[in-house]
XYZ file of C-alpha atoms in Angstrom:
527
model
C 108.192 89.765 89.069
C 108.328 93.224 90.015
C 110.859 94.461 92.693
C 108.980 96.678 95.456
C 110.214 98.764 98.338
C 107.892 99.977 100.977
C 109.003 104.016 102.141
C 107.799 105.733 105.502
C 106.849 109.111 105.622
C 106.305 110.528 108.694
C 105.057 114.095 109.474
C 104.905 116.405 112.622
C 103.857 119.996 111.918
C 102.083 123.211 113.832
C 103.503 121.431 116.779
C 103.580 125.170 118.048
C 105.914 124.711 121.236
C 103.591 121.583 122.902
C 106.743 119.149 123.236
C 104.932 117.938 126.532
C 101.622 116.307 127.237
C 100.133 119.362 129.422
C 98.020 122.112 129.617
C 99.804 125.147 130.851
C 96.550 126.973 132.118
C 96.382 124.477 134.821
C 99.152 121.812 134.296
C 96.636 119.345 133.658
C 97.559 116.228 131.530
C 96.726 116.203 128.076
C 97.284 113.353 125.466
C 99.028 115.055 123.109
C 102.235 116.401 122.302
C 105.966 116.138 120.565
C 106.767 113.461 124.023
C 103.925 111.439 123.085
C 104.761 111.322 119.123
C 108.265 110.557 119.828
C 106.919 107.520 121.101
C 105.170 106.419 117.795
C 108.126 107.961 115.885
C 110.898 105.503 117.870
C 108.251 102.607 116.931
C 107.877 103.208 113.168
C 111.875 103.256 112.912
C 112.253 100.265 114.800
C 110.011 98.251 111.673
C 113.260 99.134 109.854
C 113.288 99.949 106.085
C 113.502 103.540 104.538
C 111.872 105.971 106.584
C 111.847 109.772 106.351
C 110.692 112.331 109.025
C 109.859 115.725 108.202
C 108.396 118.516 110.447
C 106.245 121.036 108.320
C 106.290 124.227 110.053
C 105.455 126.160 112.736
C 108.184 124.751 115.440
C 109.297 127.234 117.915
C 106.018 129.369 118.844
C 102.978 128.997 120.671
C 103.271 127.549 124.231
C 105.179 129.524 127.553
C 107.922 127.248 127.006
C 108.415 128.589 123.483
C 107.827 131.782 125.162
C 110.247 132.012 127.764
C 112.788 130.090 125.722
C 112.488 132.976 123.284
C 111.946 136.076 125.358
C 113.506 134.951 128.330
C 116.247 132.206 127.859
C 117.256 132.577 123.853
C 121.260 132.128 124.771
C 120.416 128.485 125.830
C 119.937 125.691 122.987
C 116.294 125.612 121.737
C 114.467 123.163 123.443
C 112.399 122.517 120.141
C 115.351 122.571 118.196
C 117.217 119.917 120.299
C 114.269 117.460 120.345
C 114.307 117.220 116.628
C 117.660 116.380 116.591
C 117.499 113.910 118.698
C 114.654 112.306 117.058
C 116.721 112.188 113.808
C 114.467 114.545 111.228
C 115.641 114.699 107.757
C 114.234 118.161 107.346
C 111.762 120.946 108.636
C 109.708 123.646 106.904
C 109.823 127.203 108.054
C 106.319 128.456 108.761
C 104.492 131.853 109.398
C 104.973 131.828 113.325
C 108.574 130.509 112.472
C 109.501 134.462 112.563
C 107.305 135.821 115.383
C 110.179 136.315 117.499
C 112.947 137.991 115.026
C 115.151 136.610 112.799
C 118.076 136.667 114.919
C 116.364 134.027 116.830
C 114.982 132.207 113.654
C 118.556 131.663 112.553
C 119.942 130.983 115.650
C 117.311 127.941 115.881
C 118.520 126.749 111.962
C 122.071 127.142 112.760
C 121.425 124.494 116.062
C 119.591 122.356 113.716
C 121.340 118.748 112.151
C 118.560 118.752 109.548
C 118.201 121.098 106.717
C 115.334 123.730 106.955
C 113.731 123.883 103.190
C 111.734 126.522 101.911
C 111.922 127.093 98.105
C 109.925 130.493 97.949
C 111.270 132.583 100.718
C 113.990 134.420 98.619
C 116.214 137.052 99.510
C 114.720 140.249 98.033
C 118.589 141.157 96.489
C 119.793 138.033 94.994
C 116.709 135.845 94.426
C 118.152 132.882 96.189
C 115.885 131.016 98.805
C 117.028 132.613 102.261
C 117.567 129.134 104.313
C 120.471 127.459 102.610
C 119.050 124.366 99.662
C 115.537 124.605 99.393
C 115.337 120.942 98.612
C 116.621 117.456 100.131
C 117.128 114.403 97.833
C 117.762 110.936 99.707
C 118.856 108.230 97.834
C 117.753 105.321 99.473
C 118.475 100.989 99.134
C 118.294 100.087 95.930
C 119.317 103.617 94.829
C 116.070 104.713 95.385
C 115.657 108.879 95.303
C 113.092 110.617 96.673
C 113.086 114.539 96.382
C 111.382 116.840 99.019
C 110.886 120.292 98.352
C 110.121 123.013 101.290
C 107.410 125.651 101.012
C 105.922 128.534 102.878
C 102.448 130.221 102.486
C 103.347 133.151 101.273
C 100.846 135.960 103.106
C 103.360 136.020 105.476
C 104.091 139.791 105.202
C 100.128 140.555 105.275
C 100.681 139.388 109.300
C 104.194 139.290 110.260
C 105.748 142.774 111.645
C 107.953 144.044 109.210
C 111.257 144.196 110.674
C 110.806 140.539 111.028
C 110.786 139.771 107.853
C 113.259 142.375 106.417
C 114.896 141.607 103.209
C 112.811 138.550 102.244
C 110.367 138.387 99.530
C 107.991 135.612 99.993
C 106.959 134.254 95.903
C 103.808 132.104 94.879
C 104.446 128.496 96.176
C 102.844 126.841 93.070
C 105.091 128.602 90.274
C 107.785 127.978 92.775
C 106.877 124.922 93.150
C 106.512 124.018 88.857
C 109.953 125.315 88.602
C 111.518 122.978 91.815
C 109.749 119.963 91.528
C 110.893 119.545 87.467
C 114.319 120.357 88.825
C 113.917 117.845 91.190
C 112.605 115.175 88.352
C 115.285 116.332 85.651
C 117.981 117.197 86.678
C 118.147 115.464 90.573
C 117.060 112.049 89.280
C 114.455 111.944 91.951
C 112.099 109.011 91.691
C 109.262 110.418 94.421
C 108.958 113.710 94.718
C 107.775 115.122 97.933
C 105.919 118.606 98.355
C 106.251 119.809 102.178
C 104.269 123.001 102.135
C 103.323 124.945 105.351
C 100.161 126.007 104.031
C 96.596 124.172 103.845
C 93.867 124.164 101.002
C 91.685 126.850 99.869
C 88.679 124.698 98.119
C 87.074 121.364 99.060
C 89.314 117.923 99.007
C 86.201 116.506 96.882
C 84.099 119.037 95.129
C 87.143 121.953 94.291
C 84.269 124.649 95.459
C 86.428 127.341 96.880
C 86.089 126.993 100.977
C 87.940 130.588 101.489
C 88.578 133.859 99.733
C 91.617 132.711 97.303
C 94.236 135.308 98.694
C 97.064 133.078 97.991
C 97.595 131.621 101.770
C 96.663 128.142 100.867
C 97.462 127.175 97.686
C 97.164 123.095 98.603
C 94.783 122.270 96.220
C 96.532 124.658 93.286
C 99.679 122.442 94.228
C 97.834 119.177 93.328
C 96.059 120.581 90.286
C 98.325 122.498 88.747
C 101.586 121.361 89.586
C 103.490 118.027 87.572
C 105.154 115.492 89.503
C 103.815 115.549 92.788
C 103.606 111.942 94.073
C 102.907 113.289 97.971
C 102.059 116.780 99.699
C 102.101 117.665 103.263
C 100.343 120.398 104.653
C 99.458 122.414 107.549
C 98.942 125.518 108.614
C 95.101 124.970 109.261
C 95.381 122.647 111.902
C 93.727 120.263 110.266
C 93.252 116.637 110.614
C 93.408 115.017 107.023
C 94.184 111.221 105.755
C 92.827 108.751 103.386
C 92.267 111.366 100.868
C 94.273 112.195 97.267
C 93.613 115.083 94.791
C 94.519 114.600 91.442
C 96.295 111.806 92.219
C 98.403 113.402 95.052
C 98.532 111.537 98.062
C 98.089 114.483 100.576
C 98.154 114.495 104.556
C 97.737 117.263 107.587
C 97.871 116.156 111.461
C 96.336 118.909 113.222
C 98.562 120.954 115.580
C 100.348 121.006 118.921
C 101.337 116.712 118.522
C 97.542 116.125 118.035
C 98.405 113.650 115.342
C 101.363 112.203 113.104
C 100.837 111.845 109.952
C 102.236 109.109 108.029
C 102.155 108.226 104.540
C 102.845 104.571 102.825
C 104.394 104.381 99.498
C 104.783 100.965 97.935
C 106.807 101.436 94.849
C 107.906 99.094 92.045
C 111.394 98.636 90.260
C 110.728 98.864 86.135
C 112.769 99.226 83.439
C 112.113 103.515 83.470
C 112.691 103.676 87.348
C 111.101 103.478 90.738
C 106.993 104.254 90.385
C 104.822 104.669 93.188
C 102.415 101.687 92.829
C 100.470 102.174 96.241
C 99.937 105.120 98.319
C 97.889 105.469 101.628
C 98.230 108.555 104.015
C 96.744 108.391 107.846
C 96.807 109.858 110.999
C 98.444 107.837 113.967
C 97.124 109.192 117.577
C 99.737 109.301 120.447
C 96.596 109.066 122.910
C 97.524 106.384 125.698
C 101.388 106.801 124.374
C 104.061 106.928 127.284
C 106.133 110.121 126.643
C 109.491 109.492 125.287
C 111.942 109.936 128.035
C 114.807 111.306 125.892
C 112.904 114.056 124.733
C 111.246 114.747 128.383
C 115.435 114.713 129.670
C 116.014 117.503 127.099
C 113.032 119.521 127.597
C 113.234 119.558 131.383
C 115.804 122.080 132.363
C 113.687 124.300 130.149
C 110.873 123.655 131.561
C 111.049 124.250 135.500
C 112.674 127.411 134.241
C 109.454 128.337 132.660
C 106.951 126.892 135.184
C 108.701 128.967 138.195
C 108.130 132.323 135.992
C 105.101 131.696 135.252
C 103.882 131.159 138.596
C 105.260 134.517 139.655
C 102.225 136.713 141.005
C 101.987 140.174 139.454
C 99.028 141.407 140.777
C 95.658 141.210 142.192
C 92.131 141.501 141.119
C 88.894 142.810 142.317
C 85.652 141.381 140.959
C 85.162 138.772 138.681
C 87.148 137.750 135.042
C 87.247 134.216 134.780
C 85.447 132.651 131.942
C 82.964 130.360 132.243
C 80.987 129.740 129.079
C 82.997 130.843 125.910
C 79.731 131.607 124.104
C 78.382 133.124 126.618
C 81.716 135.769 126.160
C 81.065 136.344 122.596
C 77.391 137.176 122.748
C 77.268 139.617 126.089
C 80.403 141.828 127.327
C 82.948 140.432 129.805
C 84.548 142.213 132.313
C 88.192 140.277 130.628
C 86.960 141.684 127.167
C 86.468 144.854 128.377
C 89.888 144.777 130.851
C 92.160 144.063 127.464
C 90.601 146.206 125.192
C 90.873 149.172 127.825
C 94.682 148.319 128.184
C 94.971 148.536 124.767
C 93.443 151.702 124.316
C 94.927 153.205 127.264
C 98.560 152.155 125.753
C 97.980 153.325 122.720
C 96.079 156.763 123.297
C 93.777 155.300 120.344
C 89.718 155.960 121.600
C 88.517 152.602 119.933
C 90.044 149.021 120.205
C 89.113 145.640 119.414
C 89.851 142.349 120.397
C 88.962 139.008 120.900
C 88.733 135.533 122.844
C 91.113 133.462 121.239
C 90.160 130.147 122.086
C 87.208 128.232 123.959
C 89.769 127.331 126.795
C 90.635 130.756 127.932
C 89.987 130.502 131.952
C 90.176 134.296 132.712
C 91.590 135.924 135.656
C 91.635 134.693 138.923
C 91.864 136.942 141.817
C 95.456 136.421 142.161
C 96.920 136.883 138.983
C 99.953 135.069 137.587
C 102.171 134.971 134.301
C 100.658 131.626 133.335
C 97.183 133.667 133.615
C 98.401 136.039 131.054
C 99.668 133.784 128.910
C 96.694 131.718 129.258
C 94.580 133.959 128.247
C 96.638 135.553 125.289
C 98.279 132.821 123.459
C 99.703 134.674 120.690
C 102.912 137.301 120.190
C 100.754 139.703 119.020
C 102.214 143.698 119.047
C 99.811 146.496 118.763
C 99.191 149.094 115.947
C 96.694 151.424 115.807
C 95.544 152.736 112.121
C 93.387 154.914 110.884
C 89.989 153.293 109.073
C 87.080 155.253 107.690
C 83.219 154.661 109.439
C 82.990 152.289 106.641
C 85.484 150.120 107.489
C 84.226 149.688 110.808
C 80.934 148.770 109.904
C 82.214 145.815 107.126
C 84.786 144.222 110.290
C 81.497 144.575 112.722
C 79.901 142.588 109.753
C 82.818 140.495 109.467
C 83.240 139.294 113.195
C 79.205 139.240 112.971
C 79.454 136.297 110.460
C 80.865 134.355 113.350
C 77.701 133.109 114.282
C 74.930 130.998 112.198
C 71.976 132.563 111.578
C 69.490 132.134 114.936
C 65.863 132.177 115.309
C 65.535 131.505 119.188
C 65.233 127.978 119.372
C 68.105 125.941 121.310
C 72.263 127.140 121.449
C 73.883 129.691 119.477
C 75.737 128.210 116.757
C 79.173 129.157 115.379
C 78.642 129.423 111.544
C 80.277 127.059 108.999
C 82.674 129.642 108.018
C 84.248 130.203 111.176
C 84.122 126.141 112.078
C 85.010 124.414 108.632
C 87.589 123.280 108.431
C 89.246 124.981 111.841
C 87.601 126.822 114.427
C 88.448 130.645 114.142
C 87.428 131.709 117.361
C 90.213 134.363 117.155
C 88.545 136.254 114.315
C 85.639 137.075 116.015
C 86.654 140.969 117.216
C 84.863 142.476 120.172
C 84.818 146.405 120.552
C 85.549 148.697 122.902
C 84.889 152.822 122.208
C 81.718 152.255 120.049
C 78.679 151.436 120.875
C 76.887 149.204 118.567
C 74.030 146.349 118.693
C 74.389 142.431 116.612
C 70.949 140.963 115.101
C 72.177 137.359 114.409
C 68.699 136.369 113.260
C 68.987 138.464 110.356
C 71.286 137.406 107.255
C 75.039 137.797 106.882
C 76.238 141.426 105.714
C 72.896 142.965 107.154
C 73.581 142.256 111.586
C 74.611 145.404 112.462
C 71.767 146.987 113.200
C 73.029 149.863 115.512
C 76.602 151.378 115.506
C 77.274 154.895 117.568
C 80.425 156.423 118.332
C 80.306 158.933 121.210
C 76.503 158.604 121.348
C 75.894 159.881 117.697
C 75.853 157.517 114.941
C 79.208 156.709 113.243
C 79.917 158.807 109.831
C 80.587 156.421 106.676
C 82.945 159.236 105.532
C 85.083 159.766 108.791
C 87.984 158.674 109.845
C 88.843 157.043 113.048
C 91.982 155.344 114.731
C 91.565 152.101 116.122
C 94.031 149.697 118.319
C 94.063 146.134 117.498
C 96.588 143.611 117.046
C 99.047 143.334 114.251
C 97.736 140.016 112.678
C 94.191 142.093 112.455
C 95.766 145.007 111.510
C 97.510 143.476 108.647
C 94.077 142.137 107.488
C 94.627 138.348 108.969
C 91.169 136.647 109.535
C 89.871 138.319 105.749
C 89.545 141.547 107.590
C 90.238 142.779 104.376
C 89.373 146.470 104.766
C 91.904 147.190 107.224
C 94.597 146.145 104.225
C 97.002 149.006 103.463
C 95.714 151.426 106.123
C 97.782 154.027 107.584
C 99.750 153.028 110.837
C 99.353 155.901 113.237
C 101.479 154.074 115.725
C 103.210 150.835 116.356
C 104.192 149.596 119.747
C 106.609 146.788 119.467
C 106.301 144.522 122.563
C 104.471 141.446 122.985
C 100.847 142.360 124.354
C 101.673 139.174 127.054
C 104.028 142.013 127.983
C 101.965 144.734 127.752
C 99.225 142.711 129.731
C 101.874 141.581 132.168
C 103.504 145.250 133.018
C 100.071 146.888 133.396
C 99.137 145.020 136.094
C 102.371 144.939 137.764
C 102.345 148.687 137.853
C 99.280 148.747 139.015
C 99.196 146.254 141.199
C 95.541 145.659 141.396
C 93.228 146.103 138.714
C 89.103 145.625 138.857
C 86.791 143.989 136.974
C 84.236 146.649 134.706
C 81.530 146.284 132.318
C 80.032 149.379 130.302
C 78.119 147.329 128.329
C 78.768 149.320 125.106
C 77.831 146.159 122.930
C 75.294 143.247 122.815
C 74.527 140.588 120.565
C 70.699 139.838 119.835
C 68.011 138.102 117.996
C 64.377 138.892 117.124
């Protein structure tokens, strides 16, 4: 009879900050969260046998928590940091937003962690050697049972990430990186179950290998299945994704959303035989921590944090006259808002640049009220973006007009505006539709992709192919994030360095009121 042990994996990843079950624009309750999963995670260890918990990425950014903590409050421990280790990870995986904030504060958050951070392919640019200490973990389990995990990072980090950020790092290709680990890990480690965490998601289909993006290199999940020998189990993020149930190539593979939406978990039932430990069963699923009670060791750590942030970000800074609160998302994208038109102005007025774009980032964006807090700003723009303004040709305007025109599925009239495939599956990309400020220009959504810009003036005469022109926008865009590819290698005419939150924040303050506007320099329509 064949001896079997049953092994736990459990993964958190893009948590992104959300260690509590609310919604900052309002405080509301939500049912998800790094509280809530602690729950499930305290549950699965109390089954007993081998268990191993891995966070994939994407940690310490992305809520005013993370925010303040980082900006604000970086001397104290990191709340993020501290709930990991009391939850007992094994390991985490440094991911793209992982250095939004410097990498003073990046190593600051490694050195307070009691779990290795792995990443195989973020090398230091002199020596080779991956930057974050081992960029593997082998656990030798009962039974002498050894399971290997290897850390990786999407790579396109330096097409987004400002570049003192990421100073003397070279970021390699995680599936050579990952041939070269993972038969280190089988031949010379001794590891019977090899583990792949990779911050990073999949460029083709789970079932049909079509391609389902351009293939850049940022997600390389599917490459890692096909290509790669060894691979029992991958984890991935990065696209916020909810995936289970699913294997390619015989790689059991897993990705639970963001913010504590989901955790994964995968099930490996392997068998004792005369060569080793072999995986005989694997399943991978998502476990929901809707209707969970937060964990109130985690909630203990996170509090002193947290009243810190919630008193700063009810400070007022200023008020408003008119109207910029957001009603119907859509509604936003198709006709120009007064809180469109409001950033876009700051950024052009910042930057001295005479065209800007930007965009709603998400469909819960409330707008401004007439008595304007930090939490509004912060609300409303969720991400530590800086600003650069470069220097694009006519042409180059037209193809990101054509770009951010793509957002929406081809209309003829009848019923809702749809948001087209490629901006919906598999994530919603809300933040890649641009709007435009300093042009004038008209969208036809009925006609086909490539051929919606019907109309595009600058200063009332229509723009020159040949030209140039600078333009404001964040760094992410300005980088080419969001396959705004033609903005790739561009001159930078300026950079301004602070958080647009900032930015947002200080402008208003100064001012101390501000007023809602609408020039109307844009409009989206349909024969």
């Amino acid at each position: 009879m064949v001896q079997k042990l049953t092994v736990t994996i459990l993964e958190t990843s893009d948590i992104h900050g959300a260690l509590l079950p609310i919604q900052y624009a309002n405080n509301s309750p939500t049912e998800t969260g790094l509280a809530r999963i602690a729950s499930i995670i305290r549950r699965e260890r109390q089954k007993g046998g081998p268990l191993l918990l891995i966070d994939n990425g994407d940690l310490i950014q992305g809520t005013p928590l993370a925010y303040h903590h980082a900006k604000l409050n970086g001397g104290e421990p990191n709340p993020m940091i501290q709930c990991l280790n009391e939850l007992g990870y094994d390991a985490a995986v440094i991911g793209n937003h992982e250095f939004n904030y410097g990498m003073e504060l990046l190593r600051k958050a490694v050195g307070e962690s009691r779990f290795p951070w792995l990443s195989a392919n973020i090398v230091d640019e002199a020596t080779g050697e991956p930057v974050f200490g081992k960029p593997y973990l082998v656990k030798t389990l009962e039974q002498g049972l050894k399971i290997g995990v290897l850390g990786l990072t999407t790579p396109y980090i330096p097409h987004w990430e400002k570049p003192e950020h990421i100073a003397g790092l070279r970021f390699e290709d995680a599936v050579e990186t990952a041939k070269r680990w993972v038969k280190h890990l089988r031949e010379q480690e001794g590891a019977d179950v090899v583990i792949v965490s990779y911050h990073g998601g999949f460029e083709r289909h789970l079932e049909s290998g079509e391609p389902t993006e351009p293939l850049t290199g940022e997600n390389q999940g599917y490459a890692l299945c096909r290509e790669v020998e060894g691979i029992d189990v991958l984890l991935t993020g990065h696209q916020h994704r909810s995936i289970a149930g699913t294997s390619i190539n015989g790689v059991t593979v897993v990705q639970p959303g963001s913010a504590g939406a989901w955790l994964g978990k995968v099930t490996l039932t392997l068998g004792l035989e005369a060569g080793g430990w072999r995986v005989l069963e694997a399943m991978s699923e998502l476990v929901s921590p809707q209707g969970e009670a937060p964990d109130a060791a985690v909630l203990a750590i996170v509090e002193p944090h947290e009243r810190l942030a919630q008193v700063w970000l009810d400070q007022p800074i200023g008020r408003l006259i008119g109207d910029m609160r957001v009603t119907d998302p859509m509604q936003v994208r198709l006709q120009e808002h007064p809180l469109i038109e409001f950033i876009n102005r700051v950024q052009m007025e910042l930057s001295g640049a005479p065209i800007s774009n930007t965009a709603l980032f998400d469909n819960i964006s409330p707008g401004f009220p007439e008595h304007i807090t930090m939490r509004d700003i912060v609300s409303n723009y969720i991400y530590p973006n800086t600003l650069q303004v470069i220097r694009v040709s006519g042409q180059d305007i037209r193809a990101a007009l054509e770009r951010s025109a793509s957002y929406f599925a081809q209309y003829d009239g009848n019923g809702p505006v749809q948001v087209s495939a490629e901006f919906s599956d598999p994530k919603p990309q809300h933040y890649n539709y641009d709007m435009w400020e300093g042009i004038e220009y008209r969208i036809n959504i009925s006609r086909p992709v490539g051929q919606r810009i019907v109309e595009l003036r600058y200063n009332g005469k229509p723009i020159d192919p040949e030209a140039e022109y600078d333009v404001v926008m964040n760094n992410y865009r300005a980088g080419g994030g969001g396959n705004y590819l033609m903005f790739q290698g561009k001159p930078v005419v300026k950079d301004i360095p602070t958080d647009m939150a900032e930015l947002l924040a200080g402008y208003i303050m100064e001012r101390g009121t501000i007023e809602a506007s609408l020039n109307r320099n844009w409009e989206v329509v349909w024969d």
